[in-house]
Amino acid sequence: GHTNSVWGAIHLPDGQRIITCSLDGSLRVWNVKSGKQIEKDWRNGDSPVWSIALSPDGKKVVSGSGNGAVRLWDIDTCKVVKKWKGHTRAVMSFCWSRDGRRVLSGSWDGTARQWEVESGETMPEPIENILASIETGHEYVFAVVYSPDTTLIATGGRDGPISEEPIECSVKIWDAKSGKLVATLKGHTDIVCCLAWTKDGKTLISGSYDASIRTWDTTNWKQTAVLDEHTSHVFAIAISPNDRILASASDDKTARLWNL
């Protein structure tokens, strides 16, 4: 198996395979039933792999490395088809646009970047396909997400140096086309590390190291609820396909389900 921490996992559409990424620098494909690895490691450089995300059509995977590199992989060939450069530190989060034409990434370099996805052969050198780069004002970006219609971007992270005690860590809303700030959502008191948008676009949800989950009305950007039953960092959230149930995972060793 992996020889270092596993930071990401995705199910493939066939329901038979999952792909994982690890700080050991590899992506690996696994058979769900047997639990065994399928073929060899996917490797392209030695930098730790912090994040992965599956394309809407289920044919490609984007990965983010500790050195800031973003790679686009073809699942059928297990090879890199694009290498994108721009980030200068670890890439922690991705979100695909619904049409699969764009990828949004967030990095510890404090930026969120949009990339144009194009078909092509393996590229020996990184290329710059950046549609837009947003200097978010976060010291570190941990989470990024598109609105369902891809007109807005939400970012979350840590707003001050890691050496200082956090006072406030905001969620920021951006115009995806212009890159201009639309709103700043205040309330969290520690790193915002996960974001999710309901499919109807009416609610944005954020999870934080402050152990809380907060919901936001996207018509006026006001906070509508604080879910505070976790007792430690909230690391991940996910919304059910019908927008009715929220799942959350925490460092308090629990996973919880919430009615929305």
mmCIF file of N, CA and C in Angstrom, residues 8-69:
data_model
loop_
_atom_site.group_PDB
_atom_site.id
_atom_site.type_symbol
_atom_site.label_atom_id
_atom_site.label_comp_id
_atom_site.label_asym_id
_atom_site.label_seq_id
_atom_site.Cartn_x
_atom_site.Cartn_y
_atom_site.Cartn_z
ATOM 1 N N GLY A 8 -6.515 11.727 -0.205
ATOM 2 C CA GLY A 8 -7.671 11.832 -1.089
ATOM 3 C C GLY A 8 -8.089 10.483 -1.621
ATOM 4 N N ALA A 9 -9.397 10.329 -1.883
ATOM 5 C CA ALA A 9 -9.923 9.098 -2.472
ATOM 6 C C ALA A 9 -11.150 9.434 -3.302
ATOM 7 N N ILE A 10 -11.256 8.821 -4.471
ATOM 8 C CA ILE A 10 -12.412 9.042 -5.337
ATOM 9 C C ILE A 10 -12.898 7.705 -5.901
ATOM 10 N N HIS A 11 -14.216 7.567 -5.999
ATOM 11 C CA HIS A 11 -14.827 6.410 -6.650
ATOM 12 C C HIS A 11 -14.917 6.675 -8.139
ATOM 13 N N LEU A 12 -14.621 5.678 -8.943
ATOM 14 C CA LEU A 12 -14.816 5.791 -10.382
ATOM 15 C C LEU A 12 -16.240 5.369 -10.739
ATOM 16 N N PRO A 13 -16.767 5.869 -11.852
ATOM 17 C CA PRO A 13 -18.173 5.628 -12.208
ATOM 18 C C PRO A 13 -18.561 4.159 -12.333
ATOM 19 N N ASP A 14 -17.604 3.288 -12.629
ATOM 20 C CA ASP A 14 -17.945 1.871 -12.788
ATOM 21 C C ASP A 14 -18.266 1.182 -11.466
ATOM 22 N N GLY A 15 -17.997 1.888 -10.345
ATOM 23 C CA GLY A 15 -18.292 1.327 -9.039
ATOM 24 C C GLY A 15 -17.356 0.218 -8.608
ATOM 25 N N GLN A 16 -16.389 -0.105 -9.440
ATOM 26 C CA GLN A 16 -15.480 -1.215 -9.163
ATOM 27 C C GLN A 16 -14.097 -0.765 -8.706
ATOM 28 N N ARG A 17 -13.794 0.520 -8.895
ATOM 29 C CA ARG A 17 -12.449 1.010 -8.608
ATOM 30 C C ARG A 17 -12.481 2.322 -7.828
ATOM 31 N N ILE A 18 -11.445 2.518 -7.029
ATOM 32 C CA ILE A 18 -11.210 3.812 -6.406
ATOM 33 C C ILE A 18 -9.771 4.230 -6.702
ATOM 34 N N ILE A 19 -9.547 5.535 -6.674
ATOM 35 C CA ILE A 19 -8.198 6.084 -6.825
ATOM 36 C C ILE A 19 -7.858 6.854 -5.560
ATOM 37 N N THR A 20 -6.666 6.645 -5.043
ATOM 38 C CA THR A 20 -6.202 7.351 -3.855
ATOM 39 C C THR A 20 -4.944 8.144 -4.173
ATOM 40 N N CYS A 21 -4.717 9.192 -3.394
ATOM 41 C CA CYS A 21 -3.472 9.960 -3.520
ATOM 42 C C CYS A 21 -2.814 10.049 -2.158
ATOM 43 N N SER A 22 -1.498 10.173 -2.162
ATOM 44 C CA SER A 22 -0.749 10.080 -0.915
ATOM 45 C C SER A 22 0.450 11.017 -0.901
ATOM 46 N N LEU A 23 0.891 11.298 0.314
ATOM 47 C CA LEU A 23 2.106 12.087 0.481
ATOM 48 C C LEU A 23 3.348 11.297 0.083
ATOM 49 N N ASP A 24 3.173 10.015 -0.267
ATOM 50 C CA ASP A 24 4.312 9.254 -0.792
ATOM 51 C C ASP A 24 4.579 9.580 -2.263
ATOM 52 N N GLY A 25 3.778 10.501 -2.829
ATOM 53 C CA GLY A 25 4.007 10.966 -4.193
ATOM 54 C C GLY A 25 3.284 10.187 -5.272
ATOM 55 N N SER A 26 2.405 9.275 -4.876
ATOM 56 C CA SER A 26 1.743 8.427 -5.868
ATOM 57 C C SER A 26 0.230 8.547 -5.841
ATOM 58 N N LEU A 27 -0.368 8.178 -6.979
ATOM 59 C CA LEU A 27 -1.786 7.875 -7.070
ATOM 60 C C LEU A 27 -1.879 6.370 -7.304
ATOM 61 N N ARG A 28 -2.882 5.730 -6.708
ATOM 62 C CA ARG A 28 -3.025 4.286 -6.881
ATOM 63 C C ARG A 28 -4.484 3.940 -7.156
ATOM 64 N N VAL A 29 -4.671 2.952 -8.016
ATOM 65 C CA VAL A 29 -6.005 2.472 -8.350
ATOM 66 C C VAL A 29 -6.226 1.136 -7.647
ATOM 67 N N TRP A 30 -7.421 0.992 -7.036
ATOM 68 C CA TRP A 30 -7.705 -0.199 -6.240
ATOM 69 C C TRP A 30 -9.007 -0.853 -6.691
ATOM 70 N N ASN A 31 -9.017 -2.176 -6.630
ATOM 71 C CA ASN A 31 -10.247 -2.920 -6.861
ATOM 72 C C ASN A 31 -11.083 -2.888 -5.584
ATOM 73 N N VAL A 32 -12.329 -2.438 -5.697
ATOM 74 C CA VAL A 32 -13.166 -2.256 -4.513
ATOM 75 C C VAL A 32 -13.447 -3.584 -3.814
ATOM 76 N N LYS A 33 -13.715 -4.628 -4.578
ATOM 77 C CA LYS A 33 -14.095 -5.910 -3.980
ATOM 78 C C LYS A 33 -12.910 -6.629 -3.344
ATOM 79 N N SER A 34 -11.795 -6.670 -4.044
ATOM 80 C CA SER A 34 -10.640 -7.425 -3.540
ATOM 81 C C SER A 34 -9.748 -6.601 -2.627
ATOM 82 N N GLY A 35 -9.812 -5.271 -2.774
ATOM 83 C CA GLY A 35 -8.939 -4.404 -1.996
ATOM 84 C C GLY A 35 -7.517 -4.364 -2.511
ATOM 85 N N LYS A 36 -7.285 -4.991 -3.660
ATOM 86 C CA LYS A 36 -5.931 -5.050 -4.204
ATOM 87 C C LYS A 36 -5.675 -3.916 -5.196
ATOM 88 N N GLN A 37 -4.407 -3.511 -5.253
ATOM 89 C CA GLN A 37 -4.016 -2.470 -6.196
ATOM 90 C C GLN A 37 -4.058 -3.006 -7.619
ATOM 91 N N ILE A 38 -4.533 -2.155 -8.540
ATOM 92 C CA ILE A 38 -4.595 -2.500 -9.953
ATOM 93 C C ILE A 38 -3.431 -1.832 -10.675
ATOM 94 N N GLU A 39 -2.610 -2.594 -11.313
ATOM 95 C CA GLU A 39 -1.451 -2.110 -12.058
ATOM 96 C C GLU A 39 -0.482 -1.341 -11.157
ATOM 97 N N LYS A 40 0.368 -0.526 -11.760
ATOM 98 C CA LYS A 40 1.432 0.143 -11.020
ATOM 99 C C LYS A 40 0.978 1.491 -10.477
ATOM 100 N N ASP A 41 1.824 2.054 -9.595
ATOM 101 C CA ASP A 41 1.577 3.408 -9.099
ATOM 102 C C ASP A 41 1.545 4.394 -10.258
ATOM 103 N N TRP A 42 0.732 5.433 -10.120
ATOM 104 C CA TRP A 42 0.810 6.571 -11.029
ATOM 105 C C TRP A 42 1.789 7.565 -10.414
ATOM 106 N N ARG A 43 2.851 7.833 -11.099
ATOM 107 C CA ARG A 43 3.843 8.777 -10.591
ATOM 108 C C ARG A 43 4.289 9.715 -11.701
ATOM 109 N N ASN A 44 4.520 10.978 -11.306
ATOM 110 C CA ASN A 44 5.075 11.957 -12.226
ATOM 111 C C ASN A 44 5.800 12.985 -11.376
ATOM 112 N N GLY A 45 6.999 12.634 -10.942
ATOM 113 C CA GLY A 45 7.719 13.449 -9.978
ATOM 114 C C GLY A 45 7.604 12.836 -8.594
ATOM 115 N N ASP A 46 8.342 13.395 -7.649
ATOM 116 C CA ASP A 46 8.413 12.827 -6.306
ATOM 117 C C ASP A 46 7.682 13.643 -5.252
ATOM 118 N N SER A 47 7.078 14.754 -5.633
ATOM 119 C CA SER A 47 6.433 15.622 -4.654
ATOM 120 C C SER A 47 5.183 14.958 -4.069
ATOM 121 N N PRO A 48 4.903 15.175 -2.785
ATOM 122 C CA PRO A 48 3.685 14.625 -2.179
ATOM 123 C C PRO A 48 2.435 15.066 -2.943
ATOM 124 N N VAL A 49 1.452 14.179 -3.024
ATOM 125 C CA VAL A 49 0.186 14.507 -3.685
ATOM 126 C C VAL A 49 -0.869 14.739 -2.606
ATOM 127 N N TRP A 50 -1.357 15.969 -2.528
ATOM 128 C CA TRP A 50 -2.260 16.378 -1.456
ATOM 129 C C TRP A 50 -3.735 16.269 -1.828
ATOM 130 N N SER A 51 -4.047 16.314 -3.109
ATOM 131 C CA SER A 51 -5.462 16.408 -3.484
ATOM 132 C C SER A 51 -5.709 15.815 -4.862
ATOM 133 N N ILE A 52 -6.918 15.277 -5.048
ATOM 134 C CA ILE A 52 -7.344 14.768 -6.351
ATOM 135 C C ILE A 52 -8.830 15.059 -6.534
ATOM 136 N N ALA A 53 -9.257 15.125 -7.793
ATOM 137 C CA ALA A 53 -10.679 15.323 -8.098
ATOM 138 C C ALA A 53 -10.986 14.702 -9.453
ATOM 139 N N LEU A 54 -12.154 14.092 -9.546
ATOM 140 C CA LEU A 54 -12.581 13.391 -10.756
ATOM 141 C C LEU A 54 -13.376 14.320 -11.666
ATOM 142 N N SER A 55 -13.119 14.241 -12.965
ATOM 143 C CA SER A 55 -13.854 15.058 -13.930
ATOM 144 C C SER A 55 -15.311 14.613 -13.995
ATOM 145 N N PRO A 56 -16.222 15.505 -14.407
ATOM 146 C CA PRO A 56 -17.644 15.153 -14.480
ATOM 147 C C PRO A 56 -17.940 13.952 -15.370
ATOM 148 N N ASP A 57 -17.155 13.761 -16.425
ATOM 149 C CA ASP A 57 -17.393 12.615 -17.308
ATOM 150 C C ASP A 57 -16.721 11.335 -16.823
ATOM 151 N N GLY A 58 -15.993 11.436 -15.707
ATOM 152 C CA GLY A 58 -15.367 10.264 -15.120
ATOM 153 C C GLY A 58 -14.173 9.719 -15.863
ATOM 154 N N LYS A 59 -13.612 10.512 -16.781
ATOM 155 C CA LYS A 59 -12.520 10.017 -17.618
ATOM 156 C C LYS A 59 -11.149 10.559 -17.232
ATOM 157 N N LYS A 60 -11.132 11.630 -16.434
ATOM 158 C CA LYS A 60 -9.859 12.253 -16.070
ATOM 159 C C LYS A 60 -9.819 12.552 -14.577
ATOM 160 N N VAL A 61 -8.607 12.649 -14.068
ATOM 161 C CA VAL A 61 -8.369 13.012 -12.676
ATOM 162 C C VAL A 61 -7.359 14.142 -12.640
ATOM 163 N N VAL A 62 -7.613 15.138 -11.818
ATOM 164 C CA VAL A 62 -6.651 16.210 -11.614
ATOM 165 C C VAL A 62 -6.032 16.013 -10.239
ATOM 166 N N SER A 63 -4.707 16.237 -10.138
ATOM 167 C CA SER A 63 -4.012 16.052 -8.865
ATOM 168 C C SER A 63 -3.181 17.282 -8.534
ATOM 169 N N GLY A 64 -3.033 17.534 -7.233
ATOM 170 C CA GLY A 64 -2.260 18.676 -6.764
ATOM 171 C C GLY A 64 -1.101 18.238 -5.893
ATOM 172 N N SER A 65 0.074 18.772 -6.170
ATOM 173 C CA SER A 65 1.294 18.351 -5.477
ATOM 174 C C SER A 65 1.787 19.387 -4.478
ATOM 175 N N GLY A 66 2.712 18.938 -3.649
ATOM 176 C CA GLY A 66 3.276 19.808 -2.635
ATOM 177 C C GLY A 66 4.107 20.939 -3.196
ATOM 178 N N ASN A 67 4.629 20.769 -4.401
ATOM 179 C CA ASN A 67 5.436 21.817 -5.028
ATOM 180 C C ASN A 67 4.611 22.783 -5.870
ATOM 181 N N GLY A 68 3.283 22.623 -5.842
ATOM 182 C CA GLY A 68 2.407 23.534 -6.575
ATOM 183 C C GLY A 68 1.980 23.056 -7.946
ATOM 184 N N ALA A 69 2.517 21.932 -8.401
ATOM 185 C CA ALA A 69 2.173 21.426 -9.732
ATOM 186 C C ALA A 69 0.758 20.861 -9.756
#
